[in-house]
XYZ file of C-alpha atoms in Angstrom:
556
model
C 96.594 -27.664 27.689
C 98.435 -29.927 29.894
C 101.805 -27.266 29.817
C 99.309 -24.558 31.214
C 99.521 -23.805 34.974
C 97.086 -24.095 37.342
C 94.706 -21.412 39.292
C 96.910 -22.176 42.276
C 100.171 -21.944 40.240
C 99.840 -18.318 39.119
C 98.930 -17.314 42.581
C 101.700 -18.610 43.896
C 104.179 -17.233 40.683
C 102.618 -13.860 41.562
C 102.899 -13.880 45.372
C 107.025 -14.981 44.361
C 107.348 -11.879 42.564
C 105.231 -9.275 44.592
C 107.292 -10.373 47.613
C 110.824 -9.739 45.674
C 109.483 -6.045 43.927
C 112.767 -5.010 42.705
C 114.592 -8.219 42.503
C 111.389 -9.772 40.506
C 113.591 -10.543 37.152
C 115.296 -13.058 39.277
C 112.062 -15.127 38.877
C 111.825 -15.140 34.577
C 110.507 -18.407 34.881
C 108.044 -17.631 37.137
C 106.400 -14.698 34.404
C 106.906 -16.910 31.696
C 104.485 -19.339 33.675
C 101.779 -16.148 33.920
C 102.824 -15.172 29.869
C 101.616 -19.110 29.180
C 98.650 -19.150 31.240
C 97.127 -16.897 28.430
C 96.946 -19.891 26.445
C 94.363 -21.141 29.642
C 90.744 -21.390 30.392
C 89.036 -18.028 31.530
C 89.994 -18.094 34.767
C 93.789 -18.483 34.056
C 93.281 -16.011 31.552
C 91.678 -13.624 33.846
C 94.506 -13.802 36.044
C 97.160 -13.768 33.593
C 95.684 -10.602 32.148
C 96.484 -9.261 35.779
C 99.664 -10.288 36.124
C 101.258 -9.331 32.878
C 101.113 -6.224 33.310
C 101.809 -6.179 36.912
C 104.936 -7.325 36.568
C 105.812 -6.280 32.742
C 108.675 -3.880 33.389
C 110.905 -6.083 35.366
C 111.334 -8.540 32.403
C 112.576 -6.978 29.405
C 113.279 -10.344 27.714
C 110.401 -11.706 28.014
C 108.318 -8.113 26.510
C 107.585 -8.891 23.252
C 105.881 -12.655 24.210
C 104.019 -10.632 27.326
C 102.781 -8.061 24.832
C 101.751 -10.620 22.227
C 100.265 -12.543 25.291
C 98.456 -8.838 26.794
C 96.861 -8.514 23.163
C 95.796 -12.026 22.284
C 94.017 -12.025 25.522
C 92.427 -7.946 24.312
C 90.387 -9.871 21.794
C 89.983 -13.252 23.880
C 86.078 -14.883 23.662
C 85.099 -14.146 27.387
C 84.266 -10.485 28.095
C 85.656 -10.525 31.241
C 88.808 -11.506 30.021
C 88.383 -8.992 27.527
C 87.745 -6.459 29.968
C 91.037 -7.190 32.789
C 93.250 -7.163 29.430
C 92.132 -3.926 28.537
C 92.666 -2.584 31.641
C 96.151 -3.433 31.865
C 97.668 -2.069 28.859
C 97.901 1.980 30.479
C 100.096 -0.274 33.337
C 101.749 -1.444 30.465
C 102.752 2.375 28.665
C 103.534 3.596 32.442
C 105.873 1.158 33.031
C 107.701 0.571 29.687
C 107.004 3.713 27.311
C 108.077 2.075 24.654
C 104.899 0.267 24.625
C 102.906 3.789 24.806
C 102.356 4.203 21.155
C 101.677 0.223 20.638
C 99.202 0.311 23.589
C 97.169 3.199 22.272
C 96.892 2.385 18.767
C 95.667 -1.018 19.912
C 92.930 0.657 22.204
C 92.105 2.957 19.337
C 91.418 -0.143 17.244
C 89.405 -2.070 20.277
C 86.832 1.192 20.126
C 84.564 -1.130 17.773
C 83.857 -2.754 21.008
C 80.246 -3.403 20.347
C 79.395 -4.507 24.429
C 78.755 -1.111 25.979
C 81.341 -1.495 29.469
C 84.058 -3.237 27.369
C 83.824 0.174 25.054
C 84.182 2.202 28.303
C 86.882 0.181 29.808
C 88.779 1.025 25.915
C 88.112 4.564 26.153
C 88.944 4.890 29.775
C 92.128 3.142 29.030
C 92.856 4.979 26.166
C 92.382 8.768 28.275
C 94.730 7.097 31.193
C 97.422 6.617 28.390
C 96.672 10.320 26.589
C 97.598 11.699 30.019
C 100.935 9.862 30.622
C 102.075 10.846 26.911
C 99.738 12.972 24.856
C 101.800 14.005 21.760
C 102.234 9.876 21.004
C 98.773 9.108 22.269
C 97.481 11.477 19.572
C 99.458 10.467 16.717
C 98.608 6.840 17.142
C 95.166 8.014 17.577
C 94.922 9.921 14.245
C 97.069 7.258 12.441
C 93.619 5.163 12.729
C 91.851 7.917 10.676
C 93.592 6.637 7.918
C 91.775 3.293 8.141
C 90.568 1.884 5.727
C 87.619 0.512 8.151
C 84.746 3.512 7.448
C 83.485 2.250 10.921
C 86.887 2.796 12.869
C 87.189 5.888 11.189
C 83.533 7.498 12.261
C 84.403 5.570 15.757
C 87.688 7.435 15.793
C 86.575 10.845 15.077
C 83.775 10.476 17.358
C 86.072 9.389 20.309
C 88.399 12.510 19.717
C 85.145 14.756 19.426
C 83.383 13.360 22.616
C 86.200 12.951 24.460
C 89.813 13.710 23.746
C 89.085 17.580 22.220
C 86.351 18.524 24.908
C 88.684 17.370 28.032
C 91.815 19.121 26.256
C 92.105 21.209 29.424
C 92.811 18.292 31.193
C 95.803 17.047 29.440
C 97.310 19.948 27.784
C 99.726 20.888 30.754
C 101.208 24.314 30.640
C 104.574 22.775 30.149
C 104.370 22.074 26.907
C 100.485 23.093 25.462
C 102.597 24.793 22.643
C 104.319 22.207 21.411
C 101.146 20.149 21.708
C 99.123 22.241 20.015
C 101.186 22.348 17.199
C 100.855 18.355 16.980
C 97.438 18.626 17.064
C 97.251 21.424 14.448
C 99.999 19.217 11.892
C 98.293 15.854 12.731
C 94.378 17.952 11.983
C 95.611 19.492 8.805
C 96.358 16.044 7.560
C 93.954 14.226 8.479
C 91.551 16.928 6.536
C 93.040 15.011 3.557
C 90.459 12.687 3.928
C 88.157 13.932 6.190
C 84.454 14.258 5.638
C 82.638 17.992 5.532
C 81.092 17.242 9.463
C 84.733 15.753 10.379
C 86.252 19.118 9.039
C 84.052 21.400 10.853
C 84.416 19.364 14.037
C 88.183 19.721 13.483
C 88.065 23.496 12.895
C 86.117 24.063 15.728
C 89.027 22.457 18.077
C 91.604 24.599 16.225
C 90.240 27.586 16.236
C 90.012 27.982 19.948
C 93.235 26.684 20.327
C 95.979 29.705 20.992
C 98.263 28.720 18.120
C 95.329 30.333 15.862
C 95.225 33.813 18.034
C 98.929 34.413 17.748
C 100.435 36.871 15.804
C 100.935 34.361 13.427
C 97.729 32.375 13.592
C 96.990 33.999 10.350
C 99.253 32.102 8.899
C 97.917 28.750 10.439
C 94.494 29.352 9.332
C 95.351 30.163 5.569
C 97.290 26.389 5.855
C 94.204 25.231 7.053
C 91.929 26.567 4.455
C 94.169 25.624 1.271
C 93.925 22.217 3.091
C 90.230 22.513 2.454
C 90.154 23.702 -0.575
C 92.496 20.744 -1.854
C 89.993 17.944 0.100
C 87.372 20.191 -1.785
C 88.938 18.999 -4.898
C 88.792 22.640 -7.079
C 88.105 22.785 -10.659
C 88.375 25.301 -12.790
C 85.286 24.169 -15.148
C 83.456 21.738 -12.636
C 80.354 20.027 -14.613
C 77.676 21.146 -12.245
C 75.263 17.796 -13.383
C 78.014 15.770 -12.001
C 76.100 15.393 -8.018
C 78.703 14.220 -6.008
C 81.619 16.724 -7.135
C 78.731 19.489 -6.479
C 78.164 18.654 -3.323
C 81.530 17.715 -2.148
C 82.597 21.663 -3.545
C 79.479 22.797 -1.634
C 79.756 21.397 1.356
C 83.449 21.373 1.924
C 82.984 25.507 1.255
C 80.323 25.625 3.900
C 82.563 24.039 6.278
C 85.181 26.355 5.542
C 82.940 29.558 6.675
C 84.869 29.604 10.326
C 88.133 30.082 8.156
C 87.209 32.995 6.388
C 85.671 34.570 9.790
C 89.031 34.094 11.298
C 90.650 35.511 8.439
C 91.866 33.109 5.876
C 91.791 34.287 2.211
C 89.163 32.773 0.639
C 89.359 33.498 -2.996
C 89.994 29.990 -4.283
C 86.590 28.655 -2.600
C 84.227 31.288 -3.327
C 85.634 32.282 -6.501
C 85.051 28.725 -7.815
C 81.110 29.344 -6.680
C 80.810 32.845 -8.019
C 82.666 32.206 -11.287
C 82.473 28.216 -12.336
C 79.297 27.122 -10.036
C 77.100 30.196 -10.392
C 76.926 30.596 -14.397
C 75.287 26.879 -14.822
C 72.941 26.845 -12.437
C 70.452 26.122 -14.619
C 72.087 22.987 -15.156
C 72.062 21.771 -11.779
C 69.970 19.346 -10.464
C 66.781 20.326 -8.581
C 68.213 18.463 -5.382
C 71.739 20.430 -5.421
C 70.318 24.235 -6.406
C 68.741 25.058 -2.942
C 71.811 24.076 -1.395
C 73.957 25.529 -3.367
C 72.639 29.086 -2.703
C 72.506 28.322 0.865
C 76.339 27.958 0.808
C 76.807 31.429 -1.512
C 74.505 33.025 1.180
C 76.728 31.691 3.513
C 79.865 33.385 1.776
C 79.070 36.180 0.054
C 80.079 37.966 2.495
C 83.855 36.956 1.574
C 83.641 37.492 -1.815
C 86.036 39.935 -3.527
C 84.972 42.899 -5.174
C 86.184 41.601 -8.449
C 84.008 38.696 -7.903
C 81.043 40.292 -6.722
C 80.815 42.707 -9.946
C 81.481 39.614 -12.096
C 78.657 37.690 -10.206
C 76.242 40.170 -10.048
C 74.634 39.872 -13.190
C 74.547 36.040 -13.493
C 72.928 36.554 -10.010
C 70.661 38.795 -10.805
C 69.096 36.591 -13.848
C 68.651 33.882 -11.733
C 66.758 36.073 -8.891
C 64.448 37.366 -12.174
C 63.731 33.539 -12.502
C 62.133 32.949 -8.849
C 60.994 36.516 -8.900
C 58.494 36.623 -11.864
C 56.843 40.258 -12.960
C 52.467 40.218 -12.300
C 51.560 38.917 -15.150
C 54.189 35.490 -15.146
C 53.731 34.423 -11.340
C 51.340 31.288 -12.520
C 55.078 29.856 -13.439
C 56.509 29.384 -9.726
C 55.471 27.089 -6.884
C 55.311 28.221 -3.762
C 57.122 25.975 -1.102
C 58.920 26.149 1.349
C 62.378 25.548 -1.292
C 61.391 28.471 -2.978
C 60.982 30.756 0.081
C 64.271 29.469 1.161
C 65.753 29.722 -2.369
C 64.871 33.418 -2.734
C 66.294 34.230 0.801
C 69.092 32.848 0.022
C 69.428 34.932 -3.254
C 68.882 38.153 -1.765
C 70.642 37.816 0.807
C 73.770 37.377 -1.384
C 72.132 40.239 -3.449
C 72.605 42.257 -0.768
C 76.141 41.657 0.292
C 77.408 41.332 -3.277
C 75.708 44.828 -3.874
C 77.024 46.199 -1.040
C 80.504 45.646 -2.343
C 80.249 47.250 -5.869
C 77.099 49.051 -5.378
C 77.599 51.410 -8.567
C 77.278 47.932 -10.264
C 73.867 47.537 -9.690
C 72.856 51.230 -11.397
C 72.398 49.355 -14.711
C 71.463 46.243 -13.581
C 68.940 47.141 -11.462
C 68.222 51.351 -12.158
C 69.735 52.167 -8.841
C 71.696 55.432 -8.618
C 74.680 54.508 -6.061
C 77.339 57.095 -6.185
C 80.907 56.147 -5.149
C 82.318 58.777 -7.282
C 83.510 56.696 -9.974
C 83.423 57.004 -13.775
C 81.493 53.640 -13.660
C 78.474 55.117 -12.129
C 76.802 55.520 -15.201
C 75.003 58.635 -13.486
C 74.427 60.325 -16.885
C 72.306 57.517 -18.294
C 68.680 56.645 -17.703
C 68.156 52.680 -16.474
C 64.178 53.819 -15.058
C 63.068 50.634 -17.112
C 65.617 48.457 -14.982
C 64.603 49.630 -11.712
C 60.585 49.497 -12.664
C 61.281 45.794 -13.643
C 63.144 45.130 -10.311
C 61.251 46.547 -7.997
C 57.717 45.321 -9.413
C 59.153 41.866 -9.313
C 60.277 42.661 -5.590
C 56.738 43.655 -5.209
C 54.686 40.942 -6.749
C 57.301 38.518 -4.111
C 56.627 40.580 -0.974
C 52.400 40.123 -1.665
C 52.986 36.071 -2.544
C 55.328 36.104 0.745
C 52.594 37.812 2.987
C 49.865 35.769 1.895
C 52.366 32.799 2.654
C 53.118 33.989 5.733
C 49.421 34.071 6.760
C 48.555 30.609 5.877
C 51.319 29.502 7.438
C 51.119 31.097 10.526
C 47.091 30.182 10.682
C 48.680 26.369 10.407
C 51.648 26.453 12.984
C 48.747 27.679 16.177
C 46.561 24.586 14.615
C 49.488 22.693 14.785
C 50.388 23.690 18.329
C 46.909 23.324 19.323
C 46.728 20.142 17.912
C 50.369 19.476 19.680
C 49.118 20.391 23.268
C 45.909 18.624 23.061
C 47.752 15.605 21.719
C 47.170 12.353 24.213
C 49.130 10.088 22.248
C 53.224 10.249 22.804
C 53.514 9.426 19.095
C 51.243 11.926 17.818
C 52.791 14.840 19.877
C 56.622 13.425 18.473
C 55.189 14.052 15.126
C 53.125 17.414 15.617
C 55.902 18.916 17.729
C 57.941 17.757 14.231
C 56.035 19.640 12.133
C 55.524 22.677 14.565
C 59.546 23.052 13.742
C 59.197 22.904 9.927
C 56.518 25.381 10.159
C 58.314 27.652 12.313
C 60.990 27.545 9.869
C 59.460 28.353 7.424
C 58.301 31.457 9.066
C 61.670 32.412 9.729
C 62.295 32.228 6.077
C 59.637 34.378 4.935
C 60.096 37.160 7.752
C 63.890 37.261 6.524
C 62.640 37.367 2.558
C 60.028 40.354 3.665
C 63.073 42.342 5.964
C 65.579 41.633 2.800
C 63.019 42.841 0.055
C 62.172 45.994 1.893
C 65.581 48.120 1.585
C 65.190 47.367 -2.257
C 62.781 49.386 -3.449
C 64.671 52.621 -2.582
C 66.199 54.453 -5.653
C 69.185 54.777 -3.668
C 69.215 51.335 -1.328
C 71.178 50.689 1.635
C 72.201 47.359 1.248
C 72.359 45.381 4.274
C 76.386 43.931 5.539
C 75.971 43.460 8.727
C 76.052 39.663 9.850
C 71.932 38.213 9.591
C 71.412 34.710 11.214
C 69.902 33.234 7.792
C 66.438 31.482 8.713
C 68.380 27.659 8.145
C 70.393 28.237 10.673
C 70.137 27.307 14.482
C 69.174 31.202 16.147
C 71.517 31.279 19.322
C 69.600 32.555 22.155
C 68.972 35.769 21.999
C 70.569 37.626 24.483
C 69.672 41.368 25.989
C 68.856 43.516 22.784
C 69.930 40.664 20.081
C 67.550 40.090 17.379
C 66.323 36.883 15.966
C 66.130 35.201 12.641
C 65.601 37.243 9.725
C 67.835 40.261 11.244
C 70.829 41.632 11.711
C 73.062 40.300 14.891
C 72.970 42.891 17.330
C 75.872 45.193 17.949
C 79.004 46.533 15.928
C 78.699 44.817 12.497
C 82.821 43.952 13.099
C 85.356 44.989 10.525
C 84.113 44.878 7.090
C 86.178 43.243 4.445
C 87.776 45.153 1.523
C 85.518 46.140 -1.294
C 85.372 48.562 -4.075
C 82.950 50.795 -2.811
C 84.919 51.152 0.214
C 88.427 51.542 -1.361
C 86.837 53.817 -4.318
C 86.183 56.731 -2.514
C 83.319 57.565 0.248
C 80.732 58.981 -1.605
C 78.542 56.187 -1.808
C 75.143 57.326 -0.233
C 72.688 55.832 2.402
C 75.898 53.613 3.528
C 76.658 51.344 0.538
C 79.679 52.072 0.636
C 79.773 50.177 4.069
C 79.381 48.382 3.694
C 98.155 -2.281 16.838
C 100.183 0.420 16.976
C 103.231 1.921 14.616
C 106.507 2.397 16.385
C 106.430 0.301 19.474
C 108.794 -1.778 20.669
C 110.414 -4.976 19.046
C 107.798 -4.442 15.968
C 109.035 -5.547 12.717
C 108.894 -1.779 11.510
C 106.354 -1.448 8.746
C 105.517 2.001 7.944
C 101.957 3.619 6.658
C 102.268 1.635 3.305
C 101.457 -2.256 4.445
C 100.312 -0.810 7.888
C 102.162 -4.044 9.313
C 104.162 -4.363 12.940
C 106.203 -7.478 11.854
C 105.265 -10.233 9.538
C 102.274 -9.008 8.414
C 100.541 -12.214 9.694
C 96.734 -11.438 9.928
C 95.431 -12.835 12.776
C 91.618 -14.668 12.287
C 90.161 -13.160 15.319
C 87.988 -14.542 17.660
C 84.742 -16.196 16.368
C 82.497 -13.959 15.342
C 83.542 -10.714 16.623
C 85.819 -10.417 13.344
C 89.702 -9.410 12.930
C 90.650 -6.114 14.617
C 94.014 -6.502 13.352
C 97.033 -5.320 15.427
C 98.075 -2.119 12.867
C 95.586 -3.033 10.223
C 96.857 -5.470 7.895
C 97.484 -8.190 9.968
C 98.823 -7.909 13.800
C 101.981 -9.286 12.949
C 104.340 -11.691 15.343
C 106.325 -10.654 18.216
C-alpha cells in the first residue's frame, strides 16, 4: 500500500487537472496517481471512483487501466464505493462512446445488486446511458438474455419490462424511432429463441404497439414473429402427449401466441398441431395437463381453419360426450370446479369450430345447417344424434344450476364471513376464497349461456369474441357485458371459413360466423463470451463473480 496516494494527494491531482480543463492530458501522471488510488482504502477509493471518470476522456492512454480501475472498484467490498463507481460509468459512455456498449453491459450485469439503493443507482445508470445511445444500450442489454445465469436473465427481462419498454416514449426520439424499432423488433425476435412463455408475451406486448407492426407491412413482421414462436414452441408432428413438459411448453407457448393471430399472423402451424396431433390423445394426457390444454384450444379456436375445424370436430365432440354423460350415466363425473371449467372450455370451442363448418355438425350432432352444399346431408335422418346431444346438454344445464346455487349460497357466507372478519389473516384468506368462488360462478354462467343456443334444431353458433370465465374481465365499460358473454359491439372481421366461402345459405347466422465490443477488449465474440484473456476474476468475498462479459472479465 505504501505506492498508494494519500487523501490529500488526489485532491490536490484533481484540483491540477480541473484548473487546466482542456490542457488536462498534460498532467498523465497526475490520473495515473487517481487510476492507482483504486488499489486504496475506502476513502481513496471513494474518491478515485470520482475522479476517473471526471477526467477519463482527456487521457486516452491511460483508458483501458482507468476502465479496469472504474470496474474493479463496481464490485469493490464497501457499498459506498460501490455506489460512486456506479455512478460514474454514464460519465464514462458520454465522454468516450467507445466505452458505451462496455459500460452498459457491465450495469446490466451489476442488476443482481442485492442492496436495494446500489440496484437503483445500476438501473438509474443504466437509463442515463439508454438515452445517450439507445440502439447499443439495447443490444448489450439483450446480449445478457443469453446468460447462462437464470437469475440475470429473469433480472434482465424484468428491468426491460419495468423500465426500459414502459418509458420507450422517452428515448425513442423521432429522429430515428424507425430505425430503433426495428432493433428492438430483430434483437425481440431473437431473444424469443430462448425466452420463456411470460417473457414472450411480455415481448409481444411491446411489439405490437410499436408502429413497425401497423405498417403496411407489419403483416409481415408479425408472421416472423409467430414462426419464431412456433420454433421456441418446438412443433412435432406426433408429439407424445404423456411426455409433461413438451405438453406444456406446446401449450403454453400457443397461448402466448393468441396476440399474433389477433393481429393477423397465420396460425396454422400452432393450432393445427392442437387440433390434429394434441386433440386425438387426450385421453392420454395427464389429469394435470387436460384442463389446460382445452383452455388454450378455447383460446384459439377461433383461428382455426376450416379444414381443421371439420377434422376436429368429431374427436371434439367424443370428448364433450365424456364430461357430458346422458341421465342415466351422470353417477360417473365429479363435479368441481375443473370440470365446470373443462366443459366451458369445450363448448366454447364447440361453438366456434361449428360455426366454421356448421353443415359438419348435421351428422354429428342431428343439426340441419344449410350452406347449400352437397355435404349437408339434408336427405338423411340423424334425429337419434340430435336426441343424444341435446339430452346430454340437458342433463349438464340441471347439474350446472344446482351448482350454481350452492355455490352462490357459499360465496354471500363467504362474504359475510369476509366483512365480519376481525382478524387481518382471516379476511386475507376469506377475501381468497371469495375470488375462487366468484370464479367459479363465472364459469358456470358462461357453461349455462353456451349450452342454451344448442338445443335449437337449427343453432346459431356463437363467433363473436366471449371473455372466457379464466380470464381477467376488463372493466366493463357503457353497454359491455361481463364474463360468460359476448364483448360488446361489432364482433370485428371474421376469419375465413367454409360456411362463409360456401355460399350464404346457412340459416340463423352460422354461416357468420462486461460488455462485447468496447474499446481495447481482446474481442471475444458470443462463443467464450470473453473481453480479453478470459481471466475470471474471483469477486469480492461473498457477493460472488459477476464476471465482466460472463466468462471471466478479462484484462485490460
Amino acid at each position: 500500500m505504501a505506492d498508494v496516494p494519500t487523501v490529500e494527494q488526489l485532491y490536490e491531482a484533481g484540483q491540477k487537472l480541473t484548473e487546466l480543463k482542456d490542457d488536462a492530458s498534460k498532467l498523465e501522471a497526475d490520473y495515473r496517481l487517481i487510476v492507482s488510488a483504486a488499489q486504496g482504502d475506502s476513502k481513496t477509493k471513494q474518491l478515485a471512483a470520482q475522479f476517473i471518470p471526471k477526467f477519463f476522456k482527456s487521457f486516452p492512454g491511460v483508458q483501458l487501466q482507468a476502465m479496469s480501475a472504474q470496474l474493479d472498484l463496481c464490485e469493490d467490498e464497501e457499498f459506498a464505493v460501490r455506489v460512486q463507481a456506479i455512478r460514474g460509468l454514464p460519465q464514462i459512455a458520454k465522454d468516450v462512446p467507445e466505452y458505451l456498449q462496455k459500460s452498459a453491459d457491465i450495469l446490466t450485469q451489476l442488476l443482481q445488486a442485492s442492496e436495494a439503493l446500489e440496484l437503483e443507482a445500476v438501473k438509474k445508470a443504466l437509463m442515463t446511458i439508454l438515452r445517450l445511445d439507445a440502439k447499443t444500450t439495447l443490444e448489450a442489454i439483450f446480449q445478457n438474455l443469453d446468460s447462462a445465469e437464470p437469475e440475470l436473465k429473469v433480472l434482465v427481462h424484468q428491468f426491460l419490462k419495468d423500465k426500459v419498454f414502459s418509458t420507450r416514449q422517452e428515448w425513442m426520439k423521432a429522429a430515428n424511432k424507425a430505425e430503433l424499432e426495428k432493433t428492438i423488433s430483430d434483437l425481440v425476435t431473437q431473444a424469443l429463441s430462448t425466452a420463456t412463455p411470460g417473457e414472450v408475451r411480455d415481448f409481444l406486448e411491446l411489439l405490437l404497439s410499436l408502429d413497425l407492426y401497423s405498417q403496411p407491412a407489419g403483416k409481415d413482421h408479425v408472421q416472423s414473429l409467430l414462426d419464431a414462436v412456433a420454433k421456441r414452441a418446438g412443433q412435432q408432428d406426433n408429439i407424445d402427449v404423456s411426455d409433461e413438459e413438451a405438453l406444456q411448453n406446446l401449450i403454453a407457448f400457443t397461448s402466448a401466441a393468441v396476440p399474433l393471430f389477433k393481429a393477423g399472423g397465420t396460425s396454422s402451424s400452432l393450432v393445427h398441431q392442437l387440433t390434429r396431433a394434441v386433440l386425438p390423445s387426450f385421453d392420454k394426457m395427464l389429469a394435470t395437463s387436460q384442463l389446460s390444454f382445452l383452455k388454450a384450444l378455447a383460446e384459439t379456436s377461433v383461428y382455426v381453419s376450416g379444414s381443421d375445424a371439420r377434422t376436429a370436430l368429431p374427436v371434439l365432440l367424443d370428448v364433450i360426450k365424456k364430461l357430458l354423460p346422458r341421465r342415466k350415466d351422470t353417477a360417473s363425473v365429479t363435479e368441481d370446479r375443473q370440470y365446470f371449467t373443462s366443459v366451458e372450455a369445450l363448448l366454447f370451442t364447440f361453438h366456434q369450430l361449428a360455426n366454421k363448418v356448421p353443415n359438419a355438425t348435421n351428422p354429428l350432432c342431428g343439426y340441419k345447417m344449410v350452406t347449400g352444399q352437397p355435404s349437408d346431408r339434408l336427405n338423411e335422418d340423424f334425429t337419434p344424434q340430435y336426441t343424444e346431444f341435446t339430452e346430454r346438454l340437458a342433463v349438464l344445464e340441471e347439474r350446472t344450476k344446482k351448482q350454481q346455487k350452492a355455490q352462490t349460497d357459499a360465496a354471500q357466507k363467504t362474504s359475510k364471513e369476509a366483512k365480519e372478519a376481525k382478524d387481518a389473516a382471516a379476511k386475507k384468506d376469506l377475501d381468497a376464497q371469495s375470488k375462487e368462488q366468484e370464479a367459479s360462478l363465472r364459469s358456470l354462467k358462461t357453461v349455462i349461456a353456451l349450452t342454451k343456443p344448442l338445443h335449437a334444431r337449427t343453432p346459431k353458433f356463437i363467433s363473436q369474441p366471449w371473455v372466457l370465465s379464466w380470464h381477467e374481465a376488463p372493466a366493463p365499460a357503457s353497454g359491455a357485458k361481463r364474463a360468460g358473454e359476448a364483448v360488446s359491439g361489432a364482433p370485428g372481421k371474421r376469419p375465413a371459413t367454409e360456411s362463409n366461402t360456401a355460399g350464404r345459405g346457412a340459416q340463423n347466422g352460422a354461416q357468420r360466423g462486461r460488455g462485447r465490443g468496447g474499446a481495447g477488449t481482446g474481442g471475444g465474440g458470443r462463443g467464450g463470451q470473453t473481453y480479453a484473456a478470459g481471466e475470471t476474476r474471483g469477486g469480492r468475498g461473498g457477493r460472488g463473480n459477476r464476471g465482466r462479459g460472463r466468462g471471466g472479465r478479462g484484462r485490460y
